[in-house]
CSV table of C-alpha atoms in Angstrom, one decimal:
chain,number,residue,atom,x,y,z
A,14,VAL,CA,3.4,-21.5,2.0
A,15,HIS,CA,5.3,-18.5,0.6
A,16,GLU,CA,3.5,-18.9,-2.7
A,17,ARG,CA,0.1,-19.0,-1.0
A,18,PHE,CA,0.9,-15.8,0.9
A,19,GLN,CA,2.2,-14.1,-2.2
A,20,ALA,CA,-0.9,-15.1,-4.1
A,21,THR,CA,-3.1,-13.8,-1.3
A,22,PHE,CA,-1.2,-10.5,-1.2
A,23,GLU,CA,-1.4,-10.0,-5.0
A,24,GLN,CA,-4.9,-11.2,-5.6
A,25,ALA,CA,-6.6,-9.7,-2.5
A,26,ALA,CA,-9.8,-7.7,-3.3
A,27,VAL,CA,-8.5,-4.9,-0.9
A,28,GLY,CA,-5.3,-2.8,-1.1
A,29,ILE,CA,-2.4,-4.1,1.0
A,30,VAL,CA,0.7,-1.9,1.5
A,31,HIS,CA,3.8,-1.8,3.7
A,32,THR,CA,5.1,1.6,4.6
A,33,ALA,CA,8.2,2.7,6.5
A,34,PRO,CA,7.8,4.2,9.9
A,35,PRO,CA,8.3,8.0,10.4
A,36,PRO,CA,10.0,10.1,9.5
A,37,ASP,CA,10.5,8.3,6.2
A,38,ARG,CA,7.0,6.9,5.6
A,39,ARG,CA,7.9,5.6,2.1
A,40,TYR,CA,5.9,3.0,0.4
A,41,LEU,CA,7.9,-0.2,0.6
A,42,ILE,CA,5.6,-2.6,-1.3
A,43,ALA,CA,2.0,-2.5,-2.5
A,44,ASN,CA,-0.3,-5.0,-4.1
A,45,GLY,CA,-2.0,-4.5,-7.5
A,46,ARG,CA,-5.4,-3.5,-6.0
A,47,PHE,CA,-3.8,-0.6,-4.1
A,48,CYS,CA,-2.0,0.5,-7.2
A,49,GLU,CA,-5.3,0.5,-9.1
A,50,MET,CA,-7.0,2.5,-6.3
A,51,VAL,CA,-4.5,5.3,-6.3
A,52,GLY,CA,-3.5,5.2,-10.0
A,53,TYR,CA,0.3,4.8,-9.4
A,54,THR,CA,2.6,1.9,-10.4
A,55,LEU,CA,4.5,0.1,-7.7
A,56,ASP,CA,7.7,1.7,-9.0
A,57,GLU,CA,6.2,5.2,-8.7
A,58,LEU,CA,4.9,4.5,-5.1
A,59,ARG,CA,8.3,3.2,-3.9
A,60,GLY,CA,9.7,6.7,-4.4
A,61,MET,CA,6.9,8.4,-2.5
A,62,SER,CA,6.0,9.1,1.1
A,63,GLY,CA,2.5,8.1,2.3
A,64,LEU,CA,1.9,11.8,3.1
A,65,GLU,CA,2.1,12.7,-0.6
A,66,LEU,CA,-1.3,10.9,-1.2
A,67,THR,CA,-2.8,12.2,2.1
A,68,LEU,CA,-5.1,15.2,2.1
A,69,PRO,CA,-3.7,18.0,4.4
A,70,ASP,CA,-6.7,17.8,6.7
A,71,ASP,CA,-6.0,14.1,7.4
A,72,VAL,CA,-2.2,14.4,8.1
A,73,GLN,CA,-2.5,15.2,11.8
A,74,THR,CA,-4.9,12.4,12.4
A,75,ASP,CA,-2.6,9.9,10.6
A,76,ARG,CA,0.4,11.0,12.7
A,77,GLU,CA,-1.5,10.7,16.0
A,78,LEU,CA,-2.7,7.2,15.2
A,79,GLU,CA,0.7,6.1,14.0
A,80,GLN,CA,2.3,7.4,17.2
A,81,ARG,CA,-0.2,5.5,19.3
A,82,LEU,CA,0.8,2.3,17.5
A,83,ILE,CA,4.5,3.1,18.0
A,84,SER,CA,4.1,3.8,21.7
A,85,GLY,CA,2.3,0.5,22.2
A,86,GLU,CA,-0.9,2.3,23.4
A,87,ILE,CA,-2.9,0.4,20.7
A,88,ALA,CA,-2.1,-2.8,18.7
A,89,THR,CA,-4.1,-1.8,15.6
A,90,TYR,CA,-6.6,0.7,14.4
A,91,THR,CA,-9.3,1.1,11.7
A,92,SER,CA,-10.2,4.5,10.4
A,93,PRO,CA,-11.5,6.3,7.3
A,94,LYS,CA,-9.0,8.1,5.1
A,95,ARG,CA,-9.1,10.0,1.9
A,96,TYR,CA,-6.4,9.5,-0.8
A,97,ARG,CA,-5.6,11.8,-3.6
A,98,ARG,CA,-5.2,9.7,-6.8
A,99,LYS,CA,-2.6,10.4,-9.5
A,100,ASP,CA,-5.3,11.9,-11.6
A,101,GLY,CA,-6.3,14.3,-8.8
A,102,ARG,CA,-9.5,12.5,-7.9
A,103,ILE,CA,-10.2,11.9,-4.2
A,104,ILE,CA,-11.3,8.5,-3.0
A,105,TRP,CA,-12.6,7.4,0.4
A,106,THR,CA,-11.1,4.4,2.1
A,107,SER,CA,-11.3,2.4,5.3
A,108,ARG,CA,-7.9,1.4,6.6
A,109,THR,CA,-6.8,-1.2,9.1
A,110,VAL,CA,-3.3,-0.5,10.2
A,111,SER,CA,-0.8,-2.6,12.4
A,112,LEU,CA,2.9,-2.3,13.1
A,113,VAL,CA,5.6,-4.9,12.6
A,114,ARG,CA,8.6,-4.5,14.9
A,115,ASP,CA,12.2,-5.9,14.6
A,116,GLU,CA,13.8,-8.3,17.1
A,117,ARG,CA,14.7,-5.3,19.3
A,118,GLY,CA,11.1,-4.1,19.4
A,119,LEU,CA,11.8,-1.1,17.2
A,120,PRO,CA,9.2,-0.1,14.5
A,121,LYS,CA,10.1,-1.9,11.2
A,122,PHE,CA,7.1,-1.2,8.9
A,123,PHE,CA,3.3,-0.6,9.0
A,124,ILE,CA,0.9,-3.0,7.3
A,125,ARG,CA,-2.1,-1.2,5.9
A,126,VAL,CA,-5.2,-3.0,4.6
A,127,VAL,CA,-7.2,-0.5,2.5
A,128,GLU,CA,-10.8,-0.9,1.3
A,129,ASP,CA,-12.2,1.6,-1.2
A,130,ILE,CA,-15.5,2.9,0.2
A,131,THR,CA,-16.0,5.8,-2.2
A,132,GLU,CA,-19.3,4.5,-3.5
A,133,ARG,CA,-20.6,3.9,0.0
A,134,LYS,CA,-19.6,7.5,1.1
A,135,GLN,CA,-21.3,8.9,-2.0
A,136,ALA,CA,-24.5,7.0,-1.3
A,137,GLU,CA,-24.4,8.2,2.3
A,138,GLU,CA,-24.0,11.8,1.1
A,139,ARG,CA,-26.9,11.4,-1.3
A,140,PHE,CA,-29.1,10.0,1.5
A,141,ARG,CA,-28.1,12.8,3.8
A,142,ALA,CA,-29.0,15.4,1.1
A,143,ILE,CA,-32.4,13.8,0.7
A,144,PHE,CA,-32.9,13.7,4.5
A,145,GLU,CA,-31.9,17.3,5.0
A,146,ASN,CA,-33.8,18.8,2.1
A,147,ALA,CA,-37.0,16.8,2.3
A,148,ALA,CA,-40.2,18.8,2.3
A,149,VAL,CA,-41.6,16.6,5.1
A,150,GLY,CA,-40.3,16.1,8.6
A,151,ILE,CA,-38.1,13.0,9.1
A,152,THR,CA,-36.8,11.6,12.4
A,153,ARG,CA,-34.7,8.7,13.6
A,154,VAL,CA,-35.8,7.4,17.0
A,155,ASP,CA,-33.8,4.7,18.8
A,156,VAL,CA,-35.4,1.6,20.5
A,157,ASN,CA,-35.5,3.5,23.8
A,158,GLY,CA,-37.7,6.2,22.3
A,159,THR,CA,-35.0,8.9,22.1
A,160,LEU,CA,-34.6,11.2,19.1
A,161,ALA,CA,-31.3,10.2,17.5
A,162,ASP,CA,-31.7,12.5,14.4
A,163,ALA,CA,-34.1,14.9,12.9
A,164,ASN,CA,-34.1,16.9,9.7
A,165,GLN,CA,-34.5,20.6,9.4
A,166,LYS,CA,-38.2,20.4,8.3
A,167,PHE,CA,-39.1,18.5,11.4
A,168,CYS,CA,-37.3,21.0,13.7
A,169,ALA,CA,-39.0,23.9,11.9
A,170,MET,CA,-42.4,22.3,12.4
A,171,LEU,CA,-41.9,22.0,16.1
A,172,GLY,CA,-39.9,25.2,16.6
A,173,TYR,CA,-36.9,23.5,18.0
A,174,SER,CA,-33.3,23.7,16.9
A,175,ARG,CA,-31.6,20.4,16.1
A,176,ALA,CA,-29.4,20.7,19.2
A,177,GLU,CA,-32.5,21.0,21.3
A,178,VAL,CA,-34.2,18.0,19.7
A,179,LEU,CA,-31.3,15.5,19.6
A,180,GLY,CA,-31.4,13.3,22.7
A,181,LYS,CA,-34.9,14.3,23.7
A,182,PRO,CA,-37.3,11.5,24.6
A,183,ILE,CA,-40.0,11.4,21.9
A,184,LYS,CA,-42.5,11.3,24.8
A,185,ASP,CA,-41.6,14.9,25.7
A,186,ILE,CA,-42.8,16.2,22.4
A,187,THR,CA,-45.8,13.9,21.9
A,188,TYR,CA,-49.3,14.8,22.9
A,189,PRO,CA,-50.0,12.7,26.0
A,190,GLU,CA,-53.1,10.9,24.6
A,191,ASP,CA,-51.1,9.8,21.5
A,192,TYR,CA,-48.0,8.5,23.2
A,193,GLU,CA,-49.1,5.0,24.1
A,194,GLU,CA,-50.3,4.2,20.6
A,195,GLY,CA,-46.9,5.3,19.2
A,196,ALA,CA,-45.0,3.2,21.8
A,197,ARG,CA,-47.1,0.2,20.9
A,198,PHE,CA,-46.3,0.7,17.2
A,199,ARG,CA,-42.6,1.0,17.9
A,200,GLY,CA,-42.6,-2.2,19.9
A,201,GLN,CA,-44.4,-4.1,17.1
A,202,LEU,CA,-41.9,-2.7,14.5
A,203,ALA,CA,-38.9,-3.6,16.7
A,204,GLN,CA,-40.2,-7.2,17.1
A,205,GLY,CA,-40.8,-7.6,13.4
A,206,ASP,CA,-44.6,-7.9,13.8
A,207,MET,CA,-45.0,-5.2,11.1
A,208,LYS,CA,-42.7,-3.5,8.6
A,209,SER,CA,-44.3,-0.1,8.6
A,210,VAL,CA,-47.2,1.8,10.0
A,211,VAL,CA,-49.1,4.9,9.0
A,212,SER,CA,-51.0,6.9,11.6
A,213,GLU,CA,-52.0,10.3,12.7
A,214,LYS,CA,-50.2,11.9,15.7
A,215,ARG,CA,-50.2,15.1,17.6
A,216,PHE,CA,-46.9,16.8,18.7
């Protein structure tokens, strides 16, 4: 059993680390995947505090979440976090963190399961740049017909600020005679009856 757990720890496709509770926060153990992600050897990590790899803007959030675990308010949490690699490069991760306690109920160490999501974040940023800088209006409307997002071009076309548009029912900015057709198209798209639709519409 021990060998299977050791193999799982070492060969996992995600980073797994144990860190000491505050105020120490030292890395106690880390698997190979985590070492690859941050560019440090296990021996190097063992002499470091987790805060040394944490961007200053993320430190307060880390401390608050850790304190909620220690107080028993939550049993685990998952959150995004940036790490500064040994070579100075910043990576984005998604971490799931839990706390192991000793027989007296005192904090013993944190277990952190860390997934590198850098490529996903970069793809999201590229998509957002395309969305924001498009020469045509783009919106995202939820299934209830409410505007969930709109780019700057769409806002400029209608003369609204983004704050005014978000949360507004699409019906409120649609020419009355065109609304029913748009609602029918949305229903057919939502049900999978069609993949896309091209139509003329007045706002």
